[in-house]
Coordinates of C-alpha atoms in Angstrom, one line a residue:
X199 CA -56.1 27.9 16.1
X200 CA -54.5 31.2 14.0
X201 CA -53.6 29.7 10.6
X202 CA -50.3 32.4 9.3
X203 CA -50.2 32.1 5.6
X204 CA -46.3 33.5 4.9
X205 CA -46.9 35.6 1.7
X206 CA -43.3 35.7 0.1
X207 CA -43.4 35.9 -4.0
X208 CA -46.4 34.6 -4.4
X209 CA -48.6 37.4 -4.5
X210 CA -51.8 35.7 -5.7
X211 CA -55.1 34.4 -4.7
X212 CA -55.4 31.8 -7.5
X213 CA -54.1 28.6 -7.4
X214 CA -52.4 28.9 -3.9
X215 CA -52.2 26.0 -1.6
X216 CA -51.1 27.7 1.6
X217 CA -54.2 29.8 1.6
X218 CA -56.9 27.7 0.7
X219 CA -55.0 24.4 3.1
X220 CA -55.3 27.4 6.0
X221 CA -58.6 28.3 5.1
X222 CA -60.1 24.7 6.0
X223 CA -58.4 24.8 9.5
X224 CA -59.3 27.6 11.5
X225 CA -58.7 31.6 11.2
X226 CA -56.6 32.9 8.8
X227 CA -54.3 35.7 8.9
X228 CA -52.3 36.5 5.2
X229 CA -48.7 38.4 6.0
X230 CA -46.5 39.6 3.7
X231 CA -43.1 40.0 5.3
X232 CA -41.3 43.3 3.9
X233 CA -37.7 42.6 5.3
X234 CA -35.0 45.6 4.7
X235 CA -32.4 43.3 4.7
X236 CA -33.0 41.5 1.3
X237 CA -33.1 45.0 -0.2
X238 CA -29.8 45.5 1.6
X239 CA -27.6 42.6 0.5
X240 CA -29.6 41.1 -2.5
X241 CA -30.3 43.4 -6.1
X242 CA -33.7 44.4 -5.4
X243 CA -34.2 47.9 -6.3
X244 CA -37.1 50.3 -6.1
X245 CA -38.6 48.7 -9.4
X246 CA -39.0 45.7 -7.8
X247 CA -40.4 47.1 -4.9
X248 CA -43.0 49.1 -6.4
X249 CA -44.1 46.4 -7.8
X250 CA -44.5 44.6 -5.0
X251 CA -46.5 47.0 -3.3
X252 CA -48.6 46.8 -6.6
X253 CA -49.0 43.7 -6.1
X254 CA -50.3 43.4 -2.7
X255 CA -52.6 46.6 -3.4
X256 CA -54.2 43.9 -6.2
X257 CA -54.0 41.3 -3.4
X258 CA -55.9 43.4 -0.8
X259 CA -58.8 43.8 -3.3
X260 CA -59.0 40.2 -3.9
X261 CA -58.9 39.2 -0.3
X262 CA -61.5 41.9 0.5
X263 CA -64.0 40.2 -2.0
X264 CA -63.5 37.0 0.0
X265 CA -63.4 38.4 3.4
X266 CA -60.0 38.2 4.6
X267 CA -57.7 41.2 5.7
X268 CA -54.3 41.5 4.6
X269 CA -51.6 42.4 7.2
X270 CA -48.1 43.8 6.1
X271 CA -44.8 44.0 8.8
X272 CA -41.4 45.6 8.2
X273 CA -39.1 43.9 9.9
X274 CA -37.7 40.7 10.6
X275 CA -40.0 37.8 9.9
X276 CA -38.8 35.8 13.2
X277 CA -39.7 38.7 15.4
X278 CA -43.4 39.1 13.9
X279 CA -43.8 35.4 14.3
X280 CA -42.5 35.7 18.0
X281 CA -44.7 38.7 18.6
X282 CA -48.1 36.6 17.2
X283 CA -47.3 33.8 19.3
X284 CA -46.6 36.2 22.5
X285 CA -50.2 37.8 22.0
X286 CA -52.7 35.4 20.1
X287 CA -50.6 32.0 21.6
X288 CA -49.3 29.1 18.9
X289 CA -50.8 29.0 15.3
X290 CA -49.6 27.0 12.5
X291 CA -47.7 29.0 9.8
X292 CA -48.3 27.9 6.2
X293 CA -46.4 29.0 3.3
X294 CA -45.0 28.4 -0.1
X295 CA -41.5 26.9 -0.5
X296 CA -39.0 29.6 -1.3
X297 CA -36.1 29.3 -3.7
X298 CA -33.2 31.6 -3.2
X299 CA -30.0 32.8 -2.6
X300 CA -28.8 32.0 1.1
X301 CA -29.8 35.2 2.3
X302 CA -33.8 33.7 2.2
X303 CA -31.9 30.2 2.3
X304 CA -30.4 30.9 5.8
X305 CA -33.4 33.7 7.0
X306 CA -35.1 30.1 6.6
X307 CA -33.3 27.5 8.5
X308 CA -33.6 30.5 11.9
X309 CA -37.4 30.7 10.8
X310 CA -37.3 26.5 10.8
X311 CA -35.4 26.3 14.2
X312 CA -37.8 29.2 16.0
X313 CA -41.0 26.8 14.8
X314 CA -39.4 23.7 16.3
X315 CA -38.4 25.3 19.5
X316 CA -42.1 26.9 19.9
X317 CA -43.5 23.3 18.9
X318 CA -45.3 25.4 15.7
X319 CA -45.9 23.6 12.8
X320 CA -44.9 25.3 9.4
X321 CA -46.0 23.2 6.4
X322 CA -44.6 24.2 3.2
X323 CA -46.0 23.9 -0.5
X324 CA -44.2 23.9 -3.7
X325 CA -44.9 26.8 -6.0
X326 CA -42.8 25.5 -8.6
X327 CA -42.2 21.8 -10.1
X328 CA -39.3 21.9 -7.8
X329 CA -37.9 19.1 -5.8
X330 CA -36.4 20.0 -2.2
X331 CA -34.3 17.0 -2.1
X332 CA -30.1 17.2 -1.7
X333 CA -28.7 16.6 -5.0
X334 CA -32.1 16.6 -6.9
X335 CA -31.4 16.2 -10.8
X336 CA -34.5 17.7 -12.2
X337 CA -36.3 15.3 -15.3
X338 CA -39.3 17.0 -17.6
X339 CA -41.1 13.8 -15.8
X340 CA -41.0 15.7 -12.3
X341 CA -42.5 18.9 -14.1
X342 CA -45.1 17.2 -15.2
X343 CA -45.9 15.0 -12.4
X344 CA -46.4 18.7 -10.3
X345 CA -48.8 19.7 -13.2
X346 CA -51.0 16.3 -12.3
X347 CA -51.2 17.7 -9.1
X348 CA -54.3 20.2 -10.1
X349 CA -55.1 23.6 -9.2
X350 CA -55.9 24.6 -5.7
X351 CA -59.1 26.2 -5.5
X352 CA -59.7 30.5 -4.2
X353 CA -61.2 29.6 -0.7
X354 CA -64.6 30.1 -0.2
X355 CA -65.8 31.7 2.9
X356 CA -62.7 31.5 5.1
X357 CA -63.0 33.1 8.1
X358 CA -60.6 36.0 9.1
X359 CA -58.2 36.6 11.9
X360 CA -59.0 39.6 14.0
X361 CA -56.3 41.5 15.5
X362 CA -57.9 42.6 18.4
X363 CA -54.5 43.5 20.1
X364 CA -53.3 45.8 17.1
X365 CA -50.0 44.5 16.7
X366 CA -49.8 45.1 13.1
X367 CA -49.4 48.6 12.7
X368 CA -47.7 48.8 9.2
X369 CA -49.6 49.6 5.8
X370 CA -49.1 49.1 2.1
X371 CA -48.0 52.5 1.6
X372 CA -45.5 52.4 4.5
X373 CA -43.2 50.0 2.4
X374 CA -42.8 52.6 -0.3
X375 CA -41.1 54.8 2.6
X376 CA -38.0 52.4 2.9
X377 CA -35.0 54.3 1.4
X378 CA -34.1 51.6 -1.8
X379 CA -31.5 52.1 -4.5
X380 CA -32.5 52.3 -8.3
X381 CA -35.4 54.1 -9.7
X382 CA -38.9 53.6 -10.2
X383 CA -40.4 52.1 -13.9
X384 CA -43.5 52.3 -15.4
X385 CA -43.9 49.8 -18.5
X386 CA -44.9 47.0 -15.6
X387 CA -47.5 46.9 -12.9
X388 CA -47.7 44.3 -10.6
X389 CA -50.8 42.9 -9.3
X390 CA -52.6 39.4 -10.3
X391 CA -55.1 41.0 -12.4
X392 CA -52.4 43.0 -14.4
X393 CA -50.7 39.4 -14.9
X394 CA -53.6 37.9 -16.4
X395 CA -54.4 40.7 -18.5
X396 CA -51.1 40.2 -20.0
X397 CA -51.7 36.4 -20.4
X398 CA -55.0 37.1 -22.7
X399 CA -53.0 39.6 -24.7
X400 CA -50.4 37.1 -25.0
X401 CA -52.5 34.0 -26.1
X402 CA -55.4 36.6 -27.9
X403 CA -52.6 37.9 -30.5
X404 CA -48.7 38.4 -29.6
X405 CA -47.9 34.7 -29.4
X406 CA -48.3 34.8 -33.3
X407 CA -44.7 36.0 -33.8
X408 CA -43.4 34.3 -30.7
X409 CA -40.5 32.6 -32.1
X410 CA -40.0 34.9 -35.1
X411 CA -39.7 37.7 -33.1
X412 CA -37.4 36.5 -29.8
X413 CA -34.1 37.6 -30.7
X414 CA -35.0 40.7 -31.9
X415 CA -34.9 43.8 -29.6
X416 CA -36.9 46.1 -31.3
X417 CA -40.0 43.7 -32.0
X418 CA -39.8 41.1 -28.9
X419 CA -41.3 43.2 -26.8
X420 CA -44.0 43.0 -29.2
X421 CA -44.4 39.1 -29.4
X422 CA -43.0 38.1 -26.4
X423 CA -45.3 37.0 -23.4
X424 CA -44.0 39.4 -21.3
X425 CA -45.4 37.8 -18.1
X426 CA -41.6 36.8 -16.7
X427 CA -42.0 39.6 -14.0
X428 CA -45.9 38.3 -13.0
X429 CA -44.4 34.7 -12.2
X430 CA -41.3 36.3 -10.5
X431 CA -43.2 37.6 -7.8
X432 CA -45.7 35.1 -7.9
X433 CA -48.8 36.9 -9.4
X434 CA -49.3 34.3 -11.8
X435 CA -48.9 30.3 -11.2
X436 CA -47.1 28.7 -13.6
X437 CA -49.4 25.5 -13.6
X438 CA -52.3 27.8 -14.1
X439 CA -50.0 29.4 -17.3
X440 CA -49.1 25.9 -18.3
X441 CA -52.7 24.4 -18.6
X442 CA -53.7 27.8 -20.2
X443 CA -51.3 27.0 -23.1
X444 CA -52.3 23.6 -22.9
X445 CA -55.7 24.6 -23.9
X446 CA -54.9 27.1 -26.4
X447 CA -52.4 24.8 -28.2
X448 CA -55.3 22.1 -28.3
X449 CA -57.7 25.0 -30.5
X450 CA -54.8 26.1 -32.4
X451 CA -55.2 24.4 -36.5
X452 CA -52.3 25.9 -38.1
X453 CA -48.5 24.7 -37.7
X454 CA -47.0 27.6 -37.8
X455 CA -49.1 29.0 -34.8
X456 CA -48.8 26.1 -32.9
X457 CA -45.2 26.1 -33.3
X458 CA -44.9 29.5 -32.1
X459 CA -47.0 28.7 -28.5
X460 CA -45.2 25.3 -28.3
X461 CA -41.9 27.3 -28.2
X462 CA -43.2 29.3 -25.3
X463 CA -44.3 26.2 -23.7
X464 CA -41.0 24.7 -23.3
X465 CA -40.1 27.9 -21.6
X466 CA -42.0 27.0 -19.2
X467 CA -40.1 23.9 -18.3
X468 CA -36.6 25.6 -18.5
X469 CA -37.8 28.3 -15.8
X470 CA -38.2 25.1 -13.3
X471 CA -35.4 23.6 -14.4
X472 CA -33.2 26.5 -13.6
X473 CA -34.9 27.2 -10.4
X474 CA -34.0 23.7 -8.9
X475 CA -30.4 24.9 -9.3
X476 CA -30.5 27.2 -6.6
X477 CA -32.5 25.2 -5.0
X478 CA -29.3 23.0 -4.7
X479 CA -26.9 25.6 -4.1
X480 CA -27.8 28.9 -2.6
X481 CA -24.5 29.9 -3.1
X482 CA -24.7 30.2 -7.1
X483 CA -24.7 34.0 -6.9
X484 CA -21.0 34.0 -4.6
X485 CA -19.7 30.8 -5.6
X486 CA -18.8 29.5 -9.5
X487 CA -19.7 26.7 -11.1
X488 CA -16.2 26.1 -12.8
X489 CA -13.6 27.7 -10.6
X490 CA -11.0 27.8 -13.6
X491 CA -11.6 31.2 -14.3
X492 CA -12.0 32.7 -11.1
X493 CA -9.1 35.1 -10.4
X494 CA -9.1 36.4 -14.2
X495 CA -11.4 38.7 -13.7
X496 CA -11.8 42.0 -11.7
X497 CA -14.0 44.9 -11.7
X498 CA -12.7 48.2 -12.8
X499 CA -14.7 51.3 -11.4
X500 CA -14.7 53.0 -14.7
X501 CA -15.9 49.9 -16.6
X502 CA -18.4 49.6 -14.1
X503 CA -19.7 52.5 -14.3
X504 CA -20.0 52.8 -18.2
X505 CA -21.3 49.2 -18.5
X506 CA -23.8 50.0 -15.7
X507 CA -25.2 53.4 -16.9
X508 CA -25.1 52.7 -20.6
X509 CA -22.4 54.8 -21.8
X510 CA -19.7 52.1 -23.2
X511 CA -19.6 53.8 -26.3
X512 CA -20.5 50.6 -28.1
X513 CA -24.5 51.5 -29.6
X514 CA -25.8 48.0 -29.0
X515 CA -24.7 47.5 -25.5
X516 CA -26.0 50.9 -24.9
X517 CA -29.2 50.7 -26.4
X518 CA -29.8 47.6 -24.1
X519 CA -29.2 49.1 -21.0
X520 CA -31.2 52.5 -21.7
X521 CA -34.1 50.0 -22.3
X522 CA -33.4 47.7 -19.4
X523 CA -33.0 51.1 -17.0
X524 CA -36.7 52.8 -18.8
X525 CA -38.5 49.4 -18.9
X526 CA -37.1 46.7 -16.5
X527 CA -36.9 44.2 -20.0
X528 CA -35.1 43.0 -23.1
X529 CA -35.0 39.5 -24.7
X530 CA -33.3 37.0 -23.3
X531 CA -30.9 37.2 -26.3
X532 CA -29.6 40.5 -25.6
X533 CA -29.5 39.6 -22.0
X534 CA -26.9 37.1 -22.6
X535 CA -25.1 39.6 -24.8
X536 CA -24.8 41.8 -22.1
X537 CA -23.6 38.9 -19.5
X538 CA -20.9 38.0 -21.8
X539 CA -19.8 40.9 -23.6
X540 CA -19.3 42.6 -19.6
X541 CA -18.0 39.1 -17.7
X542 CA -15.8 38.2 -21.5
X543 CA -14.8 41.3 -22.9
X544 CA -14.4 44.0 -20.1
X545 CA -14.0 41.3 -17.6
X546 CA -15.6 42.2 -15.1
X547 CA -16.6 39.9 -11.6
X548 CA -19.3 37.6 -13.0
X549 CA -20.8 39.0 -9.4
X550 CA -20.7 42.7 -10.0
X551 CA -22.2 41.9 -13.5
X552 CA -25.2 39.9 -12.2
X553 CA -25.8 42.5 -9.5
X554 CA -26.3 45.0 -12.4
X555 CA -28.2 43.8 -14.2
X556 CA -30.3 41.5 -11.6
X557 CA -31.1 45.1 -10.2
X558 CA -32.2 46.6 -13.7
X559 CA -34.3 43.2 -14.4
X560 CA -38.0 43.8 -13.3
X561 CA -38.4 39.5 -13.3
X562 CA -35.4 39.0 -11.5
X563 CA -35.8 35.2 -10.2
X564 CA -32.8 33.9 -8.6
X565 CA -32.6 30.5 -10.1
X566 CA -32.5 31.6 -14.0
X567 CA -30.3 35.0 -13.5
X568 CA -27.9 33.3 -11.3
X569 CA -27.6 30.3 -13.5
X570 CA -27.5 32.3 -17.0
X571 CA -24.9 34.9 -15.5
X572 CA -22.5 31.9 -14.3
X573 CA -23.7 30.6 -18.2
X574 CA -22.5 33.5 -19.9
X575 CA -19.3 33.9 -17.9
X576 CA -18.3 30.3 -19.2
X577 CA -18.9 29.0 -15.9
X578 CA -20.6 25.8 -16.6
X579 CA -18.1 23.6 -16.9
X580 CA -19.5 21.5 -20.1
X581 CA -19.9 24.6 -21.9
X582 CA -17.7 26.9 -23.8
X583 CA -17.3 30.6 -23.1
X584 CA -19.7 32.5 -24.8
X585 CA -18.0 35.5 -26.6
X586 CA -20.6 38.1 -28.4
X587 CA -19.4 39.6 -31.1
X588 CA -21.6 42.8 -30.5
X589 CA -21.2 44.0 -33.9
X590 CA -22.6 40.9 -35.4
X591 CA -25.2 40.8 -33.1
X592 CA -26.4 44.5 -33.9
X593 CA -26.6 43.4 -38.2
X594 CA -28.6 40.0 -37.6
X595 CA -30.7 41.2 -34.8
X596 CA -30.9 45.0 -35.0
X597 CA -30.5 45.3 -39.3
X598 CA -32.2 48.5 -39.6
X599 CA -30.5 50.0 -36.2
X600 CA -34.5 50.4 -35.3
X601 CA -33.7 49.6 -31.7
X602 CA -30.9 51.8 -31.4
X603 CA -32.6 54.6 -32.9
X604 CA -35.4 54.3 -30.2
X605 CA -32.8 54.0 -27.4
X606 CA -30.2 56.7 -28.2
X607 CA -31.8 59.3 -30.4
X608 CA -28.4 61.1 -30.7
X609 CA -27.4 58.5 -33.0
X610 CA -30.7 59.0 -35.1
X611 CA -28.5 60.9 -37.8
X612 CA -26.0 58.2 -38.7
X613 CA -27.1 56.0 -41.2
X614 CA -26.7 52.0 -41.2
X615 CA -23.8 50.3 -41.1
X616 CA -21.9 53.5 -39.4
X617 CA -24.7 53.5 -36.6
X618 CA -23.3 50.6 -35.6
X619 CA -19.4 51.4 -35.4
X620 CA -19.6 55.4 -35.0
X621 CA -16.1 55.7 -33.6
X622 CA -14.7 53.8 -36.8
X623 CA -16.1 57.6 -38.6
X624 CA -13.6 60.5 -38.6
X625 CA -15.7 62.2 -36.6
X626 CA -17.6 60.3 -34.0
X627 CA -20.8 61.6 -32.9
X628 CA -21.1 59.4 -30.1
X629 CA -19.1 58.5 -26.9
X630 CA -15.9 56.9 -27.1
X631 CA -15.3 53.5 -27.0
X632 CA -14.3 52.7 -23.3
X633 CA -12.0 49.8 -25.2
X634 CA -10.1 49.0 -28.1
X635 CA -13.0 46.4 -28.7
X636 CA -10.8 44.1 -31.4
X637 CA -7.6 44.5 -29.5
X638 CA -9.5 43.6 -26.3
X639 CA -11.6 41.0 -27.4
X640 CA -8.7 39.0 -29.0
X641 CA -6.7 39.2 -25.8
X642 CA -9.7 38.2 -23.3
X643 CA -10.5 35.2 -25.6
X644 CA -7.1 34.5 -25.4
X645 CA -6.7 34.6 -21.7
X646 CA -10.5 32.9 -21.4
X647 CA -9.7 29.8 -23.3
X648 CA -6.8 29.0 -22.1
X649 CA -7.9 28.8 -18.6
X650 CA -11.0 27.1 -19.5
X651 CA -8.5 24.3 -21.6
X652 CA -6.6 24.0 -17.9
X653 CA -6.6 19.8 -17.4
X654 CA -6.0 20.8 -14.1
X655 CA -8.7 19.4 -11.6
X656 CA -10.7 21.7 -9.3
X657 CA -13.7 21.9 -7.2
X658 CA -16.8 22.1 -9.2
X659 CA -20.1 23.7 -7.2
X660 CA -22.3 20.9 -8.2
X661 CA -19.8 17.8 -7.0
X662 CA -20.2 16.4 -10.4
X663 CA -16.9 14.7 -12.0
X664 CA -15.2 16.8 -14.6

């Protein structure tokens, strides 16, 4: 019988259950699954799409060395599966569990009731140390249980499906037709091999400033790993990156280095951990955690549209976009500013903020952005809300204005501390502040905290008593 392996993000031939448990039971026939919709109604963008297509150009190569093809379909996933089992009869589809928003969530459940109906079995594997249990409270002892479990071996010798019929008529290079929002980058490239490059960079030399080096814009993307967009889409497997720093950490002597790679380490943990939130609630990127604030906020088209293009008039903020629109990356520091200082300050919709920036991201996983927009937006109910003070944050983490300089050149004249307040000069050589950012921030803190003081009861997301 036709084994279907579901490729989905997890765009990799290492350690990947679904294609080596299809490989021991009969022909097997890879798909990856292009459907418009996603780039419709979620915040992919044609970053994340070339990348994809990157990916499973890599993918193709790697699957040619083994013998297997590598068929590709635009469209909807339950009519390809109907269209298989019309021509070839039933198969068994195999694929890796999927944690998203309720667009994949729901796209799902009519994927699970077409299998039952047409008596086809669909075996999922986890990808992550995720537990698909209702109210599942993920423990570091679950994470490391799923590490136990061992890598999965790159099949040898599997035989390929042959589509004698020639229903798949699609190609790589079709995808990159689809008409998608955003533009293109060039700082990543997807593909497996490109990931593990990265990773021997990583544990080779720029692990040595890991932790010295994370909050700071300018050098992070120096020291940081850098491999966030590689386990996004699934080019890399986490347990694989685990045992790797595993190993490293055990040939590591001094205590400074070791500190540095055990930092990234627990990293690794926290991306599970995040991801079994959505896992429980699909609905993280419409519905808030902590619905005292909702109804404060609303989206102004002119904030918007300065926030989102990088023209606030506020150098830091600025800076941060221009680098997340030319490279797809910053530090999670200065992601968090950005989250706060736009949900806190301009008060914009949480939503239209994590829609931004989820489209600028290049490792845009649903679980963490979802989870650290609704964090920054004081959203978690146990938590405060976070309020940046982005001038601050430009003398601790941007002293010599080094990262401003690169990002906005017009500014390369003014000299520190002025580079980081320009409109405070008599004459401002920069854009105008789209705020009076004292004035404002005072009176969103104000309105912020005394919502989020409220005694009144209300319906939290995750059931939990307040």
């Amino acid at each position: 019988m036709t084994q279907v392996v579901w490729l989905k993000r997890d765009l990799r031939i290492r350690d990947h259950a679904p294609l080596f448990q299809a490989s021991q039971l009969g022909d097997v026939l890879p798909l990856y699954i292009l459907e418009p919709f996603l780039f419709e109604k979620e915040v992919f963008s044609t970053r994340h799409l070339t990348f994809i297509v990157e990916s499973l150009e890599d993918l193709k190569a790697s699957f040619d060395a083994i013998g297997l093809p590598l068929f590709v379909y635009i469209g909807d996933a339950k009519d390809i599966f109907q269209k298989i089992f019309d021509t070839y009869g039933r198969f068994c589809l195999h694929s890796h569990m999927e944690h998203g928003t309720n667009l994949t969530y729901k796209r799902d459940l009519v994927i699970k009731e077409w299998t039952l109906r047409q008596e086809v079995t669909w075996t999922e594997y986890k990808i992550f140390g995720v537990n698909r249990t209702h109210g599942f409270k993920y423990r570091l002892r679950d994470f490391h249980g799923w590490l136990k479990e061992g890598i999965t071996p790159i099949p040898k010798d599997p035989q390929p499906f042959m589509d004698h019929q020639k229903i798949f008529k699609d190609s790589i290079n079709d995808l990159l037709e689809l008409d998608v929002k955003g533009s293109p980058i060039s700082f990543f490239k997807g593909g497996e091999s490109e990931g593990i490059k990265r990773a021997k960079a990583f544990f080779d030399q720029r692990y040595k400033k890991y932790q010295v080096y994370i909050n700071k814009p300018s050098l992070s993307i120096h020291s940081s790993s850098l491999l966030s967009p590689y386990l996004a889409f699934g080019n890399l497997s986490i347990r694989m990156l685990h045992l790797s720093t595993q190993k490293h950490l055990k040939m590591i002597i001094d205590p400074f280095l070791k500190n540095q790679l055990e930092a990234f380490e627990k990293r690794l943990y926290w991306h599970c951990h995040f991801v079994q939130r959505i896992e429980r609630h699909p609905e993280l990127n419409e519905e808030a955690w902590d619905k005292k604030l909702e109804g404060v906020r609303e989206t102004h088209q002119d904030l918007y549209d300065a926030f989102k293009e990088g023209t606030t008039g506020f150098p830091i903020v600025d800076a941060c976009m221009r680098a997340l629109k030319l490279r797809g990356w910053i530090n999670f520091k200065q992601r968090a500013m950005l989250a706060s200082f736009a949900s806190n300050i301009l008060l914009l919709d949480w939503r239209d903020v994590g829609d931004i920036l989820g489209s600028y991201f290049i490792d845009y996983e649903p679980g963490i952005h979802w989870s650290q927009i609704q964090m920054q937006a004081g959203l978690n109910p146990y938590r405060h809300v976070p309020m940046y003070d982005i001038i601050k944050q430009s003398h601790m983490h941007d002293k010599e204005a080094s990262f401003i300089y690169e990002m906005i050149p017009e500014l390369k004249n003014i000299s520190v501390p002025d580079v980081f307040t320009p409109w405070t000069l008599k004459h401002n050589p920069y854009i105008q502040p789209v705020i009076d950012l004292e004035s404002q921030f005072e009176k969103s803190k104000k309105i912020l905290y005394e919502r989020k003081k409220q005694k009144k009861k209300m319906p939290n997301l995750f059931g939990e008593k307040l």
